[in-house]
Coordinates of C-alpha atoms in Angstrom, one line a residue:
X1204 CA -8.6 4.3 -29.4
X1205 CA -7.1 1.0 -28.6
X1206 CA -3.7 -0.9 -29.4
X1207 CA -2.4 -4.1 -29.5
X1208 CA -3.3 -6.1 -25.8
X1209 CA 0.0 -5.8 -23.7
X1210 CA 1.7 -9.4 -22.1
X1211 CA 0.7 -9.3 -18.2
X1212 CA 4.0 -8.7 -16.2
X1213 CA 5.8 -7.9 -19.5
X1214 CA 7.2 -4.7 -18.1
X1215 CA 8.5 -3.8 -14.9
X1216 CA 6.4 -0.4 -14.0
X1217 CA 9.5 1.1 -12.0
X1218 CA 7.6 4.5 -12.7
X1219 CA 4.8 3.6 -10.4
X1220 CA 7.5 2.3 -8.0
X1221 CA 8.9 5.8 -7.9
X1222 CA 6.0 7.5 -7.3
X1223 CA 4.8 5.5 -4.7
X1224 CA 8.0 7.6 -2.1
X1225 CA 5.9 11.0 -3.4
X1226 CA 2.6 9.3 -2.2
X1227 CA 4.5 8.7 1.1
X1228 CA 5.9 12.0 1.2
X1229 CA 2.0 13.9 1.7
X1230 CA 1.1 11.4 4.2
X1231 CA 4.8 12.6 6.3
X1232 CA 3.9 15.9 5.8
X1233 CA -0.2 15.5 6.7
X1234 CA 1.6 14.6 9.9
X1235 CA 4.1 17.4 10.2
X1236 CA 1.1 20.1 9.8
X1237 CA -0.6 17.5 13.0
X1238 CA 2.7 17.7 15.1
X1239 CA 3.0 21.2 16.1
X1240 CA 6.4 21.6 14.9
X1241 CA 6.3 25.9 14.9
X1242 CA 5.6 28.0 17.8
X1243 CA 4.7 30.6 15.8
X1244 CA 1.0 30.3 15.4
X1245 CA 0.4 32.1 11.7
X1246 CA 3.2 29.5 10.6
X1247 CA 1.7 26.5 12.0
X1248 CA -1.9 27.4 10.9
X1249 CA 0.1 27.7 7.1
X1250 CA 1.7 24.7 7.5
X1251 CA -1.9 22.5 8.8
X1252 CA -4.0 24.3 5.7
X1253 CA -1.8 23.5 3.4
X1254 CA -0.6 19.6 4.2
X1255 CA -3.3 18.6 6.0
X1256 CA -4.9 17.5 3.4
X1257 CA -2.5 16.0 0.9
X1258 CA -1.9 12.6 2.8
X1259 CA -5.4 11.5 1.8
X1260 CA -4.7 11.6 -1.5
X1261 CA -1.5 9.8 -1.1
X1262 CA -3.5 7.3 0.7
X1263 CA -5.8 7.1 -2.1
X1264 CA -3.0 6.5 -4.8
X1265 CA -1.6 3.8 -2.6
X1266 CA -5.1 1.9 -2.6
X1267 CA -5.6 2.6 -6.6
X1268 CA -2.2 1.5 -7.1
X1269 CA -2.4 -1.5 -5.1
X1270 CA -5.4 -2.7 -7.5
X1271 CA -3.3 -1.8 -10.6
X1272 CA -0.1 -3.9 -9.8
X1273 CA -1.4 -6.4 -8.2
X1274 CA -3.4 -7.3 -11.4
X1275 CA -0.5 -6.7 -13.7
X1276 CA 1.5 -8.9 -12.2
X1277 CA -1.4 -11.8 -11.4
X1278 CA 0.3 -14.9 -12.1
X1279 CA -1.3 -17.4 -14.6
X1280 CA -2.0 -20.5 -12.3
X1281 CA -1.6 -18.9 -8.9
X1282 CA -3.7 -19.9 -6.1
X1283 CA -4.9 -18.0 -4.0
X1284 CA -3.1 -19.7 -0.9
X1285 CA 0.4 -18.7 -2.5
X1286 CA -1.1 -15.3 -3.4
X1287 CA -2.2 -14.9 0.4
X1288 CA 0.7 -16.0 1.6
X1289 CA 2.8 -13.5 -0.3
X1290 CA 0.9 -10.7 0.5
X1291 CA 0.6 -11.7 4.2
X1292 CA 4.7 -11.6 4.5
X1293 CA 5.0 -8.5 2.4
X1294 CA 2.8 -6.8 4.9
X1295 CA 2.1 -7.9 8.5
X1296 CA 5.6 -8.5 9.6
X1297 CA 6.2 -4.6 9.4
X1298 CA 3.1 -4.2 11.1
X1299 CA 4.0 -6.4 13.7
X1300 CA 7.6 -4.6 14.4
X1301 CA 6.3 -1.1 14.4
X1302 CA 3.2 -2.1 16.6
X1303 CA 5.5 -3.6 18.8
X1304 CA 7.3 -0.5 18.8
X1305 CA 4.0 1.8 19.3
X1306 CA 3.2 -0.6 22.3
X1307 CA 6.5 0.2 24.5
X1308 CA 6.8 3.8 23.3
X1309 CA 3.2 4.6 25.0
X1310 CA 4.5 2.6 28.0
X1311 CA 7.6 4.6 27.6
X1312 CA 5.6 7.8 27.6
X1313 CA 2.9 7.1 30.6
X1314 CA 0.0 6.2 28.6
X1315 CA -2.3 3.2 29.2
X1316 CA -2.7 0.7 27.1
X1317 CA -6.0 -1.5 27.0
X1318 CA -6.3 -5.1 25.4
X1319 CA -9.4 -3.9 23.6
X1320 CA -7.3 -1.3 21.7
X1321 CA -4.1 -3.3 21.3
X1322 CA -5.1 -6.5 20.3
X1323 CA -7.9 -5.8 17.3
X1324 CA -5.1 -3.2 16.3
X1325 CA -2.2 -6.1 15.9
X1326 CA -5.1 -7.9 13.9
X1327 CA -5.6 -5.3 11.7
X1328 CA -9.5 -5.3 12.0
X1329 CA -9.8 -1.8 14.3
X1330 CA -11.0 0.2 11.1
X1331 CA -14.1 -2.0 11.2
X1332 CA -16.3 0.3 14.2
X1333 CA -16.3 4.1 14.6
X1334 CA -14.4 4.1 17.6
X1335 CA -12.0 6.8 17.4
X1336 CA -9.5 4.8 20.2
X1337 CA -9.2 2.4 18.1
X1338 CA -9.0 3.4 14.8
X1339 CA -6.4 6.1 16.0
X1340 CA -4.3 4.0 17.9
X1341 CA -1.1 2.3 18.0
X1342 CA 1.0 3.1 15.3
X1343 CA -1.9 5.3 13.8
X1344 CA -1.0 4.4 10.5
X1345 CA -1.6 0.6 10.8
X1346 CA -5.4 2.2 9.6
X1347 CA -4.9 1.5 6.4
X1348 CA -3.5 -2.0 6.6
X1349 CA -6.8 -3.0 7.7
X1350 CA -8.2 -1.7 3.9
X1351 CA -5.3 -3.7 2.3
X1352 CA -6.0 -6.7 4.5
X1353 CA -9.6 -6.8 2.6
X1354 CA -8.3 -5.8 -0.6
X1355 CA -6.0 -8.7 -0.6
X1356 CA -8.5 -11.3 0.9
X1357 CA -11.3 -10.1 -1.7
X1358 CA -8.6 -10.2 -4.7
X1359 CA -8.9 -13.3 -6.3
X1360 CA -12.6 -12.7 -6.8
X1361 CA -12.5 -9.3 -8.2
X1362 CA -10.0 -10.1 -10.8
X1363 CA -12.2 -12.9 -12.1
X1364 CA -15.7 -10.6 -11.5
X1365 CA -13.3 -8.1 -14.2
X1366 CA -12.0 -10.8 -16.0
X1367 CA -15.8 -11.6 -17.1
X1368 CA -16.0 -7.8 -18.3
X1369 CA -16.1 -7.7 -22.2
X1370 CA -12.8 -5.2 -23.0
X1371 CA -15.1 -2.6 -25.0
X1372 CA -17.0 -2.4 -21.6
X1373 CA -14.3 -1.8 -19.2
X1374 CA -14.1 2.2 -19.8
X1375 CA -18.0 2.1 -18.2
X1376 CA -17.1 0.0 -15.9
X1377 CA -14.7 2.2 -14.9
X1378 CA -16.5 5.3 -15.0
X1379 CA -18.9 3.5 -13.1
X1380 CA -16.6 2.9 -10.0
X1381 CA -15.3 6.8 -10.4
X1382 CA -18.8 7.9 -10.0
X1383 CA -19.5 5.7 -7.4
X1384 CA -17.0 7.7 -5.4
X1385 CA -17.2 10.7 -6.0
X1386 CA -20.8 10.6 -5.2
X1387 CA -20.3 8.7 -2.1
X1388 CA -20.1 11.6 0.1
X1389 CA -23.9 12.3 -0.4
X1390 CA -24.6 9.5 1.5
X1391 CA -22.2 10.2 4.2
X1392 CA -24.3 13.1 5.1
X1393 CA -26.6 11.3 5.9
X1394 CA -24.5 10.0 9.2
X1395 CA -25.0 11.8 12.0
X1396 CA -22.5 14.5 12.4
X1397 CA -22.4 14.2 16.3
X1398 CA -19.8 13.3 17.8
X1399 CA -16.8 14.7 16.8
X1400 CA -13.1 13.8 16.6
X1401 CA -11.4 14.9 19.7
X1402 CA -8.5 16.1 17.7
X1403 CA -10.1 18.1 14.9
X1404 CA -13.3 19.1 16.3
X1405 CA -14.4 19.8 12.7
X1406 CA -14.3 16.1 11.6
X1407 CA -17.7 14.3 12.3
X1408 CA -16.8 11.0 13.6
X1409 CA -19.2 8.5 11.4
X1410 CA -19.0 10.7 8.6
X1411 CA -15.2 10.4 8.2
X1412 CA -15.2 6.5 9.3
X1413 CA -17.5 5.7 6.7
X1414 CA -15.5 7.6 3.8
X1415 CA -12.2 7.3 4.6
X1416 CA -12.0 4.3 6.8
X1417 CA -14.0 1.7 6.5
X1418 CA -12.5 -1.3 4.7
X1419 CA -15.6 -2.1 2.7
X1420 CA -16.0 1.3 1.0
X1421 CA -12.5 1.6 0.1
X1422 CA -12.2 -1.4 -1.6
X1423 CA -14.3 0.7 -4.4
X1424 CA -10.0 3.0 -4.8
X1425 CA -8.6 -0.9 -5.3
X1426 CA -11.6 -1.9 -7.4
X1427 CA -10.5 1.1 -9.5
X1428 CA -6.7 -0.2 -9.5
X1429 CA -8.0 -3.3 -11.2
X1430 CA -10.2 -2.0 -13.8
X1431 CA -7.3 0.6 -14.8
X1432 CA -4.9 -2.5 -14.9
X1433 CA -7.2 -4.3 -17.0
X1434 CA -7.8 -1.4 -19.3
X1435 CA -4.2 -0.7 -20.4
X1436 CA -3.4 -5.1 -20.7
X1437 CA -6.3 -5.4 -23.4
X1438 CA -4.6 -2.4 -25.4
X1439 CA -7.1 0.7 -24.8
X1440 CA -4.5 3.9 -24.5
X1441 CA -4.5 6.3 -21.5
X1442 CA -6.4 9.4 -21.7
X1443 CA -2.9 11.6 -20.8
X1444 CA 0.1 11.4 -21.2
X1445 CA 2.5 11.8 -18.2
X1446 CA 3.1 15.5 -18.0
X1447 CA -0.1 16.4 -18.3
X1448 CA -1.9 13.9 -16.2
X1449 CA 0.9 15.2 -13.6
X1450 CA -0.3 18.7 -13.3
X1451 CA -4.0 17.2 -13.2
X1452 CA -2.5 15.8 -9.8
X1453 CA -0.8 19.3 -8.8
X1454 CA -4.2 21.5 -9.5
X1455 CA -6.2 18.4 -7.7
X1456 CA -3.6 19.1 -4.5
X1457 CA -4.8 22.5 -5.0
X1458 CA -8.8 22.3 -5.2
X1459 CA -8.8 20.0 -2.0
X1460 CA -7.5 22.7 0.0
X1461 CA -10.7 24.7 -0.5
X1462 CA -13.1 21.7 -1.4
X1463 CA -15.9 20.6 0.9
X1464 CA -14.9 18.5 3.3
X1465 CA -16.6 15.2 2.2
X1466 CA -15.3 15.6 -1.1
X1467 CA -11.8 16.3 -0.1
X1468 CA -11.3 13.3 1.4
X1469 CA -11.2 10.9 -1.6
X1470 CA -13.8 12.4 -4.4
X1471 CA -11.1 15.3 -5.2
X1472 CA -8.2 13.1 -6.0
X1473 CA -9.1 10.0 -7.3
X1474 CA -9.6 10.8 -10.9
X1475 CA -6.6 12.9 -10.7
X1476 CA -4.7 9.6 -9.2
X1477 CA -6.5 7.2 -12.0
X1478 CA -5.6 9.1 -15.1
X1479 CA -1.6 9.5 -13.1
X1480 CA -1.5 5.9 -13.0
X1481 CA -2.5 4.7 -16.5
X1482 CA -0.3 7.4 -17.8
X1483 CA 2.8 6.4 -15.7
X1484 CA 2.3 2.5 -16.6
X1485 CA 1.8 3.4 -20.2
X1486 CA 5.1 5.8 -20.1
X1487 CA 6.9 2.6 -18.9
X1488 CA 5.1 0.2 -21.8
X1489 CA 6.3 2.6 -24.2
X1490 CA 9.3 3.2 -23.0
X1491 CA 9.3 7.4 -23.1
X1492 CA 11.0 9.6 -20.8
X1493 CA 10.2 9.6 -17.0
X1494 CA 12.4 11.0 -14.1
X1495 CA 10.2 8.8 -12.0
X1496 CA 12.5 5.6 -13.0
X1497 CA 15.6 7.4 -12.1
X1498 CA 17.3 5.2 -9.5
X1499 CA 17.6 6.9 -6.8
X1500 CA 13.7 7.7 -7.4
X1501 CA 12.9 4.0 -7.3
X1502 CA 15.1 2.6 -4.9
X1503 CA 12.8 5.4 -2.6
X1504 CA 10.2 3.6 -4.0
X1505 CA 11.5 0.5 -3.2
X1506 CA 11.7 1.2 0.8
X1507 CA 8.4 3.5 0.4
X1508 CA 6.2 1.3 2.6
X1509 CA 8.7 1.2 5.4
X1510 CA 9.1 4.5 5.4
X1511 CA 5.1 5.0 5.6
X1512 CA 4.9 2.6 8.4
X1513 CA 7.8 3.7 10.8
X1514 CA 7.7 7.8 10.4
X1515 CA 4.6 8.6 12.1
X1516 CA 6.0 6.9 15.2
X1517 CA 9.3 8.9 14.5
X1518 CA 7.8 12.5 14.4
X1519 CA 4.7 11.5 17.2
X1520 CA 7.9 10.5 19.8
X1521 CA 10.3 13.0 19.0
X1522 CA 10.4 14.3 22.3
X1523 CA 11.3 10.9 24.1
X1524 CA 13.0 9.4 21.6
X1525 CA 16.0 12.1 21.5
X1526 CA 14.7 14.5 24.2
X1527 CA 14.2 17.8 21.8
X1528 CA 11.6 20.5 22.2
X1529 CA 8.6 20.0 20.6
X1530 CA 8.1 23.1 18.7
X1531 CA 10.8 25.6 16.9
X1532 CA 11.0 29.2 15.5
X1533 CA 10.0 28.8 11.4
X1534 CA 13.7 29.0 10.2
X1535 CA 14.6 26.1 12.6
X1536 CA 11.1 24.4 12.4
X1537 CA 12.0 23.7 8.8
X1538 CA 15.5 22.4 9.3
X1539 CA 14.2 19.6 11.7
X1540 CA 11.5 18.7 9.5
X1541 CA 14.2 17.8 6.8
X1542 CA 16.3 16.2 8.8
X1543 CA 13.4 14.0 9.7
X1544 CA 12.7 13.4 7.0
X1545 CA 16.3 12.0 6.0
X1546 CA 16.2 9.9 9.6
X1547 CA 13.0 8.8 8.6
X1548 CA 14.7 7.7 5.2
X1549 CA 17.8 6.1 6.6
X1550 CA 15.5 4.4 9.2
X1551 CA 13.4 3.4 6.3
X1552 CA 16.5 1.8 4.5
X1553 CA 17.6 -0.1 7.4
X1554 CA 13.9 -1.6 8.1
X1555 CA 13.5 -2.4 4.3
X1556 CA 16.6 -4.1 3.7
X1557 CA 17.5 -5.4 7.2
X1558 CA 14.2 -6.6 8.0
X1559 CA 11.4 -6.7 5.2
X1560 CA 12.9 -8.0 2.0
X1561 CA 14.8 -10.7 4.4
X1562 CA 11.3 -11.9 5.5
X1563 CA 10.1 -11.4 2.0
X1564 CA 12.7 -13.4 0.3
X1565 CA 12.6 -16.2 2.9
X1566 CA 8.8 -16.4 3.6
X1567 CA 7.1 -15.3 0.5
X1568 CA 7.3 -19.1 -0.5
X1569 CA 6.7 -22.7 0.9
X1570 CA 10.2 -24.1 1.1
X1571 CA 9.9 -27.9 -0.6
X1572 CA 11.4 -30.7 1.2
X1573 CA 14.0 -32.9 -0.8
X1574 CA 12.7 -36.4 -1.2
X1575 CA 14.9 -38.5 0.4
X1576 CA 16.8 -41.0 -1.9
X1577 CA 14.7 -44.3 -2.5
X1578 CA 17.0 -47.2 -2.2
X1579 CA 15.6 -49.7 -5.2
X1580 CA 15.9 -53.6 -4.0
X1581 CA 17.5 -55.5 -6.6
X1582 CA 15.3 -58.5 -8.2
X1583 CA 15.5 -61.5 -7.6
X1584 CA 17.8 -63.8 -9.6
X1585 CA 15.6 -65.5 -12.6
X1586 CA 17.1 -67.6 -15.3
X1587 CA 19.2 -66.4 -17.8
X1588 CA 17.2 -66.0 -20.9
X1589 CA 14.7 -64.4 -18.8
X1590 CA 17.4 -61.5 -17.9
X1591 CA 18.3 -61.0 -21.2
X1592 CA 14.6 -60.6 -22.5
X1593 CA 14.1 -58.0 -19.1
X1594 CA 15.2 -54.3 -19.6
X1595 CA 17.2 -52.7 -16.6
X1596 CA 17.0 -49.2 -15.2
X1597 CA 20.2 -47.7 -16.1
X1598 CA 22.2 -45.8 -12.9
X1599 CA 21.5 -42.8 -14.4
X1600 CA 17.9 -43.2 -14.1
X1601 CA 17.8 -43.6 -10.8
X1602 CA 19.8 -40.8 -9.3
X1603 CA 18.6 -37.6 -11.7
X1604 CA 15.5 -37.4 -9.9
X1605 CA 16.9 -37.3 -6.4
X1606 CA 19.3 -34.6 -8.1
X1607 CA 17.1 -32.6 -9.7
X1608 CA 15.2 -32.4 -6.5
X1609 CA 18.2 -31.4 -5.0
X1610 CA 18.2 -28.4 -7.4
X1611 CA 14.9 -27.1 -6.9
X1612 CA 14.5 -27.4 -3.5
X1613 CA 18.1 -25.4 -2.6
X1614 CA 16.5 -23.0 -5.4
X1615 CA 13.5 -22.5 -3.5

């Protein structure tokens, strides 16, 4: 069934915002089942089977969502200069910060750092090989930047490839894209399955590269983003509603603890994540209940990609940063991991408001320079008929120009 086409940017989606702290949430605790917080072994083997898996589809929602807003929001008119510029401030000076952070913590903790690793890592192009040093160093989660990086560079031409779409096609399109992805992993097998991660020895290198890393193939989760975006503006409704299509999400968390490995990665989640996403922008069209626009909810929203980009170095370090064991009984193992998580938070908080939305509010837009005032020569004397016959500028004229120039540019 379809409705009435909704206004782009005609409603702020502060559900999606919420949601987007959840998201970060199972990629912190993908790493706390990675970091070896218990010493008692049955607890830790708990802890890695059942988070391990959850950050990728965190991951994945990020990448859907990215599509989804981004189109909702597309300005009419914008180029895609002031669109690259935007996105370039909203995202590389946090990845410059926390790299430069990463860079003197493994200096601080003894560990060598090569040019070759460092420097395609700052450019956000060290996703684009199979080479486990690179795509797993640094701040580790700087990975995904280098998917965003393309999504954002490739953007303007996907929204107008969809654009082209006729609206009664966009479900197949859709579907399309889904299938796509979920199929994927059958052509992942066909990598070779030697060699193999030196930290999980069950995760073939290529195989995992291709499905879950490589820029390219990931742009299919923003492609997705688009087409749901795009689906909801020309008025056709969303499957579920949110309830529902919330518990789809829960039983998915569940089935990718025992699906195949392939699948797990992305497959699993993403129609899960699609169907969450239309119904959580068309809860916010309508207007009907979510506890995902509670404040609180999206002011953790708000600092959500801080938080994703400084905890991993928070947890990784704990041990030189405030000289604490590394591992704790289950009772006290749990305790710590909260109260990482609220430093992580606070830290989150500071970076977001001390340091992103200041760059974000200063940089996401060229400031204009104020045109100098134009002093006007005054014409030479003529006869007096001929003045009466010629109009003159009146003083007002003149000067609202320079003022209103004034205005914009202290506005900008």
């Amino acid at each position: 069934m379809t409705e009435a086409p909704i206004a782009p940017r005609s409603t702020r989606l502060h559900t999606l915002t919420g949601m987007r702290f959840a998201a970060a949430l199972l990629v912190f605790f993908t790493h706390i089942s990675l970091e070896g917080f218990f010493t008692d072994p049955d607890a830790q083997h708990a802890a890695s089977f059942l988070l391990k898996r959850e950050g990728w589809t965190g991951v994945g929602f990020f990448f859907v969502l990215s599509g989804f807003v981004l189109t909702w929001s597309a300005r009419p008119g914008d180029t895609k200069r002031a669109f690259w510029r935007r996105r370039l401030v909203k995202i590389y000076p946090n990845h410059v910060l926390t790299w430069a952070i990463a860079f003197g913590l493994l200096i601080w903790a003894g560990k060598s750092v090569t040019a070759g690793v460092a420097i395609p890592n700052l450019l956000l192009v060290h996703t684009w090989v199979p080479v486990v040093q690179n795509f797993a160093s640094m701040n580790t989660v700087a990975w995904s930047l280098c998917c965003e990086a393309l999504f954002y560079l490739l953007f303007p031409w996907l929204l107008a490839a969809v654009e082209r779409i006729r609206p009664e096609r966009l479900w197949a399109a859709t579907i399309g894209v889904l299938a796509t992805i979920v199929l994927l992993p059958f052509f992942a097998l066909l990598l070779p399955d030697q060699p193999r991660v030196p930290f999980a020895t069950d995760v073939p290198v290529y195989q995992f590269w291709f499905l879950y890393l490589f820029p390219p193939v990931r742009v299919l989760d923003f492609l997705l983003g688009i087409l749901l975006a795009k689906l909801l503006l020309s008025g056709r409704r969303a499957p579920l509603t949110l309830a529902p299509a919330s518990l789809l999400v829960v039983a998915g968390l569940v089935v990718q603890l025992w699906a195949p490995y392939m699948w797990a990665l992305v497959a699993v989640g993403v129609i899960p994540t699609a169907l969450l996403i239309l119904a959580a922008a068309t809860a916010d069209v309508r207007g009907t209940f979510s506890p995902w626009r509670w404040r609180f909810v999206v002011w953790l929203g708000d600092i959500s990609f801080a938080f994703y980009m400084i905890h991993e170095l928070v947890l990784h370090y704990r041990h030189q940063l405030f000289g604490i064991q590394q591992a704790w009984a289950t009772p006290a193992a749990i305790l710590v991991i909260l109260g990482f998580l609220v430093l992580d938070t606070l830290i989150a908080w500071g970076l977001y408001s001390g340091f992103e939305n200041a760059i974000v509010r200063r940089w996401s837009r060229p400031r204009r320079r104020v045109a100098a005032a134009v002093v006007i020569p005054a014409p030479a004397a003529k006869p007096a008929a001929s003045q009466s016959d010629t109009p003159r500028p009146s003083s007002a004229g003149l000067t609202a120009a320079p003022a209103a120039a004034a205005t914009e540019g202290a506005e900008l």
